[in-house]
Short mmCIF file of C-alpha atoms in Angstrom, two decimals:
data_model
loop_
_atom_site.label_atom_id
_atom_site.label_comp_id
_atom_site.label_asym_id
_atom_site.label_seq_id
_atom_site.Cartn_x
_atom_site.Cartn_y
_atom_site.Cartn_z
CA UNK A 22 -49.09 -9.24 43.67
CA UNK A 23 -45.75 -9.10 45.62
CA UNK A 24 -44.52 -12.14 44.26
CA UNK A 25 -45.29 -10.71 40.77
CA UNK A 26 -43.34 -7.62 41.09
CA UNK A 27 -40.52 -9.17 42.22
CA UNK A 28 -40.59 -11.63 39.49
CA UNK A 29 -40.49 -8.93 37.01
CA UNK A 30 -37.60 -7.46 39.11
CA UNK A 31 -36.00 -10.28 38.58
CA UNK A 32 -36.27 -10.32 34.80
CA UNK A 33 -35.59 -6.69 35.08
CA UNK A 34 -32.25 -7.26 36.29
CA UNK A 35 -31.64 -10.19 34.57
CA UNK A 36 -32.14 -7.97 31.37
CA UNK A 37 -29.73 -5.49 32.46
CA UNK A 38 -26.97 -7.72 33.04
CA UNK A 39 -27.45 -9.07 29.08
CA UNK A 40 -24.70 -6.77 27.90
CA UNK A 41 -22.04 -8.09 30.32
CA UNK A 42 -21.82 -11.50 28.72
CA UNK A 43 -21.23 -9.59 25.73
CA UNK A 44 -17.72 -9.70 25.99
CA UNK A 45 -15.90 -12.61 27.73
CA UNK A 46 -12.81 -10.89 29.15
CA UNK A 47 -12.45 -7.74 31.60
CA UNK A 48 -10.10 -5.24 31.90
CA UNK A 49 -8.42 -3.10 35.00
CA UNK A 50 -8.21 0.39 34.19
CA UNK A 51 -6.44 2.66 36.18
CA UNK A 52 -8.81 5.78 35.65
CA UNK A 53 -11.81 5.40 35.23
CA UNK A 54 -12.08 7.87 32.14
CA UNK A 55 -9.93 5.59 30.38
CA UNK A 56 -12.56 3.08 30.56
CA UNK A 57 -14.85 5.13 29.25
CA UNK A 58 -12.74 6.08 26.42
CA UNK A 59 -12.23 1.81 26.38
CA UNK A 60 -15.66 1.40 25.44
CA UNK A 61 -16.42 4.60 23.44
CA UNK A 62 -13.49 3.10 21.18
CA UNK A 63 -14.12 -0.52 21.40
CA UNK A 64 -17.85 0.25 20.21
CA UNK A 65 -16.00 2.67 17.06
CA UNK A 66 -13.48 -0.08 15.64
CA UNK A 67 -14.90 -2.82 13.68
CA UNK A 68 -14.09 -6.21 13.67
CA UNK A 69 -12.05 -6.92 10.72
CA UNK A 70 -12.93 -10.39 10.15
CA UNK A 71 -16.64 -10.11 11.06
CA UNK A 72 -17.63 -6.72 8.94
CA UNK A 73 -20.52 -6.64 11.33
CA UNK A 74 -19.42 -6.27 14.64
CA UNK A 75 -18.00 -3.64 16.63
CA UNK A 76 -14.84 -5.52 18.31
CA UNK A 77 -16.98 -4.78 21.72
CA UNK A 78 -19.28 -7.64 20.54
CA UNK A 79 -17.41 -9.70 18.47
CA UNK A 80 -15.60 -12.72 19.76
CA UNK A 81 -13.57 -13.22 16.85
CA UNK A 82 -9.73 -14.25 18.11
CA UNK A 83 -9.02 -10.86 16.06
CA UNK A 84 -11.45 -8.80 17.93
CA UNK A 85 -9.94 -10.03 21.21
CA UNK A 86 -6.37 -9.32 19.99
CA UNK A 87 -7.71 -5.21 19.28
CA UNK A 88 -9.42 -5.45 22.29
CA UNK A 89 -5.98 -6.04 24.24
CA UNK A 90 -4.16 -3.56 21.97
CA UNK A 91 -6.64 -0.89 22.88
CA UNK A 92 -6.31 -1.48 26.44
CA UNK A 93 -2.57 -1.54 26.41
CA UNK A 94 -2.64 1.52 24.57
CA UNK A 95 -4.99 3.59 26.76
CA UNK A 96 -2.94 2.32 29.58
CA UNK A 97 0.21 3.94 27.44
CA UNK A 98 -1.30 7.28 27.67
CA UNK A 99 -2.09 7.23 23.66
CA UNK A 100 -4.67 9.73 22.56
CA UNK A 101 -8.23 8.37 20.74
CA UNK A 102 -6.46 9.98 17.34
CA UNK A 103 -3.58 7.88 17.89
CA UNK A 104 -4.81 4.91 18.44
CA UNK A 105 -7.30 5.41 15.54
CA UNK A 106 -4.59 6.65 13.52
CA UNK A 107 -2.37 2.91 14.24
CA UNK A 108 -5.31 0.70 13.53
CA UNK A 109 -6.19 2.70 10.31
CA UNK A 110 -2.61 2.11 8.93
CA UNK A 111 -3.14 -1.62 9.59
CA UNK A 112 -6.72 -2.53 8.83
CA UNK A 113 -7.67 0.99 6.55
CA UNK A 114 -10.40 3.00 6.85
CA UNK A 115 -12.86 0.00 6.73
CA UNK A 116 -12.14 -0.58 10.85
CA UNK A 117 -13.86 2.44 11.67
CA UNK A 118 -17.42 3.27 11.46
CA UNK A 119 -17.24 6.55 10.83
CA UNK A 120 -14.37 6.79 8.49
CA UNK A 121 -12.56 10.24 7.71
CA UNK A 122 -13.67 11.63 4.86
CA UNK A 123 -11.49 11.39 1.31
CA UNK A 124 -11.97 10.47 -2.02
CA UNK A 125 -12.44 7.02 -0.92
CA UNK A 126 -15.49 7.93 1.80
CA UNK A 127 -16.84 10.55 -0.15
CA UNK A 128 -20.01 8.90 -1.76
CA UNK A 129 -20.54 7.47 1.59
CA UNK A 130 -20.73 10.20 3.67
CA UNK A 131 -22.50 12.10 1.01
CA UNK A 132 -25.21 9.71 -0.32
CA UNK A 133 -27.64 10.48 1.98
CA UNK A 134 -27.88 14.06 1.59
CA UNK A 135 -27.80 13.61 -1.65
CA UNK A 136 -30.76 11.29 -1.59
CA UNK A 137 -32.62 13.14 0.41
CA UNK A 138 -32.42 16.18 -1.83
CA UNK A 139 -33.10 14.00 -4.93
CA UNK A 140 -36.33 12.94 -3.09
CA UNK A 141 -36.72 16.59 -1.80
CA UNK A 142 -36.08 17.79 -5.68
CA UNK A 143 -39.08 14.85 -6.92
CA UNK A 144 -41.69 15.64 -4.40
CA UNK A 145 -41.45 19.24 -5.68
CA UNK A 146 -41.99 18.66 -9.05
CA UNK A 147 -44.65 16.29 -8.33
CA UNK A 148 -46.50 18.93 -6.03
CA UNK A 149 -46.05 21.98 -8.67
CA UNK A 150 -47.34 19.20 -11.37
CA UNK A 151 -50.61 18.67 -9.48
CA UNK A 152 -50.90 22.43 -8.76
CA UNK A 153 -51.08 22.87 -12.73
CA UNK A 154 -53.38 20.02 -13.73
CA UNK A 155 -56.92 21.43 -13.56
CA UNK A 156 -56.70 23.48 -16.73
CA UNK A 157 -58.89 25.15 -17.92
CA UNK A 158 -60.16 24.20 -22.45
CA UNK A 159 -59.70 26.86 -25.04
CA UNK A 160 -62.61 27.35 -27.15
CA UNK A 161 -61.23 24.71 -29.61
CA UNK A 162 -60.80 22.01 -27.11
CA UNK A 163 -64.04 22.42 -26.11
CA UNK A 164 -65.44 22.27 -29.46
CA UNK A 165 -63.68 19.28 -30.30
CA UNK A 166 -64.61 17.93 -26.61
CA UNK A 167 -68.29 17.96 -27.82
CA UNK A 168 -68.13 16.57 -31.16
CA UNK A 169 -66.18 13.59 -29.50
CA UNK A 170 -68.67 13.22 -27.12
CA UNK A 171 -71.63 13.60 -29.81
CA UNK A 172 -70.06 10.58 -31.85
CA UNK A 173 -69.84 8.22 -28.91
CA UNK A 174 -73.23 8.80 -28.23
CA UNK A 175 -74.16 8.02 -31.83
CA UNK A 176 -71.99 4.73 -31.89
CA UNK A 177 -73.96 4.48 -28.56
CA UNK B 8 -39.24 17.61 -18.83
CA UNK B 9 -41.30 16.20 -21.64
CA UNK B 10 -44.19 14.55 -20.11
CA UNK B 11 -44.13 11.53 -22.29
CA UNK B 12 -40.29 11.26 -20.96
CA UNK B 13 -41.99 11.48 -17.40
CA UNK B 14 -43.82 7.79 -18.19
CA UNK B 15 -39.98 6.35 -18.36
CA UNK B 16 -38.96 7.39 -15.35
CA UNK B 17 -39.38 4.44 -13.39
CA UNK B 18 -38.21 1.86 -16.42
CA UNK B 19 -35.01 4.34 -15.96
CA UNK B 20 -34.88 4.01 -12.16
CA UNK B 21 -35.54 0.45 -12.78
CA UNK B 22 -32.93 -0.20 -15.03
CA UNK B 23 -30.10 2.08 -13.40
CA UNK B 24 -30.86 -0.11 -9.37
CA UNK B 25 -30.89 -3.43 -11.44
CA UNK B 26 -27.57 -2.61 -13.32
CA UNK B 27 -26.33 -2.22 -9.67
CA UNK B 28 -27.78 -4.65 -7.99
CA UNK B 29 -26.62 -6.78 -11.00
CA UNK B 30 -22.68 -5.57 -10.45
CA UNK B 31 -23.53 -6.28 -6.43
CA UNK B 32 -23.99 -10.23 -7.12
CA UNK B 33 -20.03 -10.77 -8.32
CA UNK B 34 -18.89 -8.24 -5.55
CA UNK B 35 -17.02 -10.20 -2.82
CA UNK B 36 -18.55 -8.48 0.24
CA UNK B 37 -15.47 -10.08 2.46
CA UNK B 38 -12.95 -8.01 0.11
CA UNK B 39 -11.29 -6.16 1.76
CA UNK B 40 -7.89 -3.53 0.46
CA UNK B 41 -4.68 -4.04 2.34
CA UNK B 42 -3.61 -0.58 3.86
CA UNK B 43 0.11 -2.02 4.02
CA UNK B 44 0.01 -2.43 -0.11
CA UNK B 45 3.35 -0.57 -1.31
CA UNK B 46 4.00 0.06 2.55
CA UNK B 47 7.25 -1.82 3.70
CA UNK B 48 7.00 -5.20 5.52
CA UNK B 49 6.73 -4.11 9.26
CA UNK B 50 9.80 -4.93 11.89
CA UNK B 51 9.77 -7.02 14.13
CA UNK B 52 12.20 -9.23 16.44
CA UNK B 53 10.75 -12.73 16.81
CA UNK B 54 11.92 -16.13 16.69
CA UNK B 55 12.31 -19.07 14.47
CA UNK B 56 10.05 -21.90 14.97
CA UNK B 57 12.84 -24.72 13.86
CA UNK B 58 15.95 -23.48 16.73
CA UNK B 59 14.45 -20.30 18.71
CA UNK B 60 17.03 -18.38 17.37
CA UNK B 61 15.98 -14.90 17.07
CA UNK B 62 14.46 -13.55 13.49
CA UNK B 63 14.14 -9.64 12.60
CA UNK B 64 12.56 -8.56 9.41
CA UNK B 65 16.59 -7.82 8.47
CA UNK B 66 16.71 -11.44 7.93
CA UNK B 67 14.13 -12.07 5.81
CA UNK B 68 13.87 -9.91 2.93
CA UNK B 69 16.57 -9.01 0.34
CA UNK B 70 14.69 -11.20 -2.48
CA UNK B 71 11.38 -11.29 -3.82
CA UNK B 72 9.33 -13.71 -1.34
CA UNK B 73 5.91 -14.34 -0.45
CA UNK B 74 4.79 -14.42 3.35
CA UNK B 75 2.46 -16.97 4.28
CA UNK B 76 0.56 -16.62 7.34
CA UNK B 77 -0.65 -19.86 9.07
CA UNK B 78 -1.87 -22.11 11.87
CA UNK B 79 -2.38 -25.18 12.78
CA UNK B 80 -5.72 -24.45 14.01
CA UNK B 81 -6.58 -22.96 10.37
CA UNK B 82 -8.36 -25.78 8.73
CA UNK B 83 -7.78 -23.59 5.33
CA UNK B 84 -3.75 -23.60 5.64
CA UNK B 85 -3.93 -27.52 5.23
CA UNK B 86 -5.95 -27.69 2.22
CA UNK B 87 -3.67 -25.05 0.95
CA UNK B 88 -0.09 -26.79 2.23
CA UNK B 89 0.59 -29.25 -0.86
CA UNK B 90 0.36 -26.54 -3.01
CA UNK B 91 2.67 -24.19 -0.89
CA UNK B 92 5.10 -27.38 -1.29
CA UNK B 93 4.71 -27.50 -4.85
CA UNK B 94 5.43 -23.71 -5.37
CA UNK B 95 8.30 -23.75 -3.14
CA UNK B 96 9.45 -26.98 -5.12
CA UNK B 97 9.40 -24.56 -8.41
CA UNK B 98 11.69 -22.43 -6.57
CA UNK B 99 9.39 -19.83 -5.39
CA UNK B 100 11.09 -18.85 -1.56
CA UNK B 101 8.32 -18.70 0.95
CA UNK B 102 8.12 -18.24 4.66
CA UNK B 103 6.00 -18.74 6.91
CA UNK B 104 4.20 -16.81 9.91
CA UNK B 105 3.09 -18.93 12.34
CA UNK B 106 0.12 -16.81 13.87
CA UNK B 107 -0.79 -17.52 17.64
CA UNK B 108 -0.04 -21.42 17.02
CA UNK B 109 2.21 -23.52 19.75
CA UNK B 110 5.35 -24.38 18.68
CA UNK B 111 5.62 -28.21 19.56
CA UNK B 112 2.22 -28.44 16.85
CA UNK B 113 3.67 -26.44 14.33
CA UNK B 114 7.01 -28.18 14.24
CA UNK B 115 4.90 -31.36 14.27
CA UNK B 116 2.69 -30.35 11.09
CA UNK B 117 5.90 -29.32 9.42
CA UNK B 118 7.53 -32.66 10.30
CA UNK B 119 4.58 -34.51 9.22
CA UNK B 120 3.22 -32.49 6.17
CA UNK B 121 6.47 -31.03 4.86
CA UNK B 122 7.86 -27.96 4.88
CA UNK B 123 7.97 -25.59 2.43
CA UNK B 124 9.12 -23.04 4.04
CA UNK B 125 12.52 -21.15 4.38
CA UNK B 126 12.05 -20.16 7.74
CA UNK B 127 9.10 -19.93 9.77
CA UNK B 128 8.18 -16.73 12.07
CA UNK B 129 7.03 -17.57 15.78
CA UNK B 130 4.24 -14.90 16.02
CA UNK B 131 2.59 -16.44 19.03
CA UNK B 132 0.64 -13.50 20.15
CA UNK B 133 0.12 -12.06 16.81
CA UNK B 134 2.10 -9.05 17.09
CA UNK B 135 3.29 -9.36 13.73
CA UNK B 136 -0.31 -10.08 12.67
CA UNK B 137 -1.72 -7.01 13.67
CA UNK B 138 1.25 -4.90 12.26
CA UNK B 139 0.75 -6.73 9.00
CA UNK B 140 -3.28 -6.20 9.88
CA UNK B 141 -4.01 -10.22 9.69
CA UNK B 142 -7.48 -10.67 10.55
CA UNK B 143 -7.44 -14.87 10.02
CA UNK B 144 -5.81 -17.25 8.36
CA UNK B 145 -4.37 -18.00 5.57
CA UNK B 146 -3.29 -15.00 4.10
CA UNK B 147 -0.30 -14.53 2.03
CA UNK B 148 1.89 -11.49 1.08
CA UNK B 149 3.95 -10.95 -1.97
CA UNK B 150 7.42 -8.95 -0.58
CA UNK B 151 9.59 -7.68 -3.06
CA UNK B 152 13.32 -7.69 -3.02
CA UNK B 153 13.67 -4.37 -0.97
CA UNK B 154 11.27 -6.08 1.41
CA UNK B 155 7.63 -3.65 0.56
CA UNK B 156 4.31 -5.21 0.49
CA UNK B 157 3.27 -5.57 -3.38
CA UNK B 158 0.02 -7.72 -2.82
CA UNK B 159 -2.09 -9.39 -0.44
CA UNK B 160 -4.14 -12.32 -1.06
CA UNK B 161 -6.57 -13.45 1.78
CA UNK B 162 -7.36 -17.42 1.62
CA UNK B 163 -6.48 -20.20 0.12
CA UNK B 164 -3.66 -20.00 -2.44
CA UNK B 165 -4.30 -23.07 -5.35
CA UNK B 166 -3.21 -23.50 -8.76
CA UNK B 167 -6.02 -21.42 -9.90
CA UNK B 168 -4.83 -18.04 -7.57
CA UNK B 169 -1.56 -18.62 -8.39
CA UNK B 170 -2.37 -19.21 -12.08
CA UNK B 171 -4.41 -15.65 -12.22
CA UNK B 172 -3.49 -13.29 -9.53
CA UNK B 173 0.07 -14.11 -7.82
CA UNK B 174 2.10 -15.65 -10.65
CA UNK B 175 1.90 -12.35 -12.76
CA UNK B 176 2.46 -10.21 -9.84
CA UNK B 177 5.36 -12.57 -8.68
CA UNK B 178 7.24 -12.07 -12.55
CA UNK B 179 6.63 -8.69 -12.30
CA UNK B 180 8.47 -8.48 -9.15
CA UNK B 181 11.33 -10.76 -10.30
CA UNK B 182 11.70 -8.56 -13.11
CA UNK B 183 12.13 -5.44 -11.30
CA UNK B 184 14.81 -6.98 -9.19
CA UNK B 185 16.67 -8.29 -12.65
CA UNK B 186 16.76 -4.88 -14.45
CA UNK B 187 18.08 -2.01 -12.46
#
């Protein structure tokens, strides 16, 4: 029983540790809020040769090259607008993901919403359509209910 | 809405996702715009991979060029190099950024490949690269005569590129710097 808990300790731990081999080099910060605005940023920018990756997890050479810029920057005292503002001017709106919103961004920021009432919008209609359905026959439909039915019973 | 409308409503939903879906499958999902088109060709104060003499951005521009940035590491830039040569044989002037390469394999492709190249840009730690926001190599930049980005091609450049995309671009360019 011992030996099994510390087994799974082990994997525990091991687990943990995952995300440090994420990214091969290490940087000294001198505060440690810069670090954290280091990682905040580094998990913003996207790799502009991967599309996929934040430049936190991507090893591309170009990844590793923002990674350094970032660092030197936050070192430089630059402010998170700043530095967002430099790589935007180089790499456009595409190396953050959450662009600012313009003409460009628009439909992207706004699709959702606008899904979501589209699908609000349908399953509305659809629930008023049901509400209406059991209707209740005139006197003519009826009539003409029963001679239907009277013939199919005669080509019966 | 009419109900017999209603019935269509999925052939319509159908039809309007498969139109873009259709328009998705000749989309190059690796496209990506330039954000230094019409933006002038940033400074910088490097060196020149023949003589180490220092190279600013002063000395480069003052006619149309294009801006080729390459490696020797980039397998790309050497499928693309005899065609480089046989532009700059036609008289187009083209030089070259040699991104986070060393110098003694550069100089030795050069020697060994030919040069095309007017002058070649040491960028060994891609300073340049990120001002001009390289993300690999090759990519090439069309500079007009007062030295601003007009066009960026990522990859290969071949006779087909050229043919389509640069070569009108590049005669537009010349033009502009004939006229005024």
């Amino acid at each position: 029983m011992n030996a099994l808990r510390t087994t799974a300790l082990a994997l525990w731990m091991l687990l943990l540790a995952l995300p440090a081999a994420a990214v091969i080099e290490t940087y000294e910060f001198s505060e440690p809020e810069l670090e954290q605005r280091y990682r905040a940023l580094s998990q913003e920018l996207r790799c502009p040769k991967c599309q996929n990756q934040n430049i936190a997890d991507s090893n591309a050479p170009i990844s590793q090259d923002l990674r350094r810029l970032l660092h030197q920057q936050l070192e430089a005292g630059a402010s998170d607008r700043e530095i967002l503002e430099f790589m935007v001017a180089r790499y456009g709106e595409f190396v953050r993901y959450r662009p600012a919103f313009n003409a460009a961004t628009a439909i992207l920021w706004l699709a959702p919403v606008l899904l979501l009432l589209a699908g609000a919008a349908g399953l509305l209609m659809l629930l008023r359509g049901r509400k209406q359905s059991p209707t209740t026959l005139d006197s003519d439909d009826e009539a003409r209910l029963t001679a239907l039915l009277q013939t199919a019973e005669k080509d019966a | 809405m009419a109900p017999r409308l209603k019935l269509f409503l999925p052939l319509i939903l159908f039809l309007v996702l498969a139109a873009f879906l259709f328009r998705g499958l000749s989309l190059d999902p690796m496209a990506m715009p330039s954000a230094l088109i019409d933006q002038p060709l940033p400074d910088f104060q490097l060196t020149a991979l023949a003589d180490d003499r220092p190279l600013s951005r002063a000395d480069v521009i003052g006619e149309p060029a294009l801006f080729n940035v390459w490696a020797t590491w980039c397998i790309s830039c050497r499928v693309e190099h005899p065609y480089l040569q046989q532009l700059a044989d036609s008289g187009v002037p083209i030089y070259g950024i040699n991104y986070k390469d060393e110098d003694t394999a550069a100089r030795r492709w050069l020697r060994d490949l030919g040069d095309p190249y007017r002058a070649n840009i040491v960028d060994r730690e891609g300073t340049l690269g990120v001002d001009l926001g390289v993300y690999g190599a090759p990519e090439t930049y069309l500079v007009d005569a007062d030295g601003v980005i007009r066009y960026r091609h990522v990859g290969v450049i071949d006779e087909r590129v050229w043919r389509d995309t640069l070569e009108p671009l590049w005669r537009e360019v010349l033009a502009l710097e004939t006229t005024p």
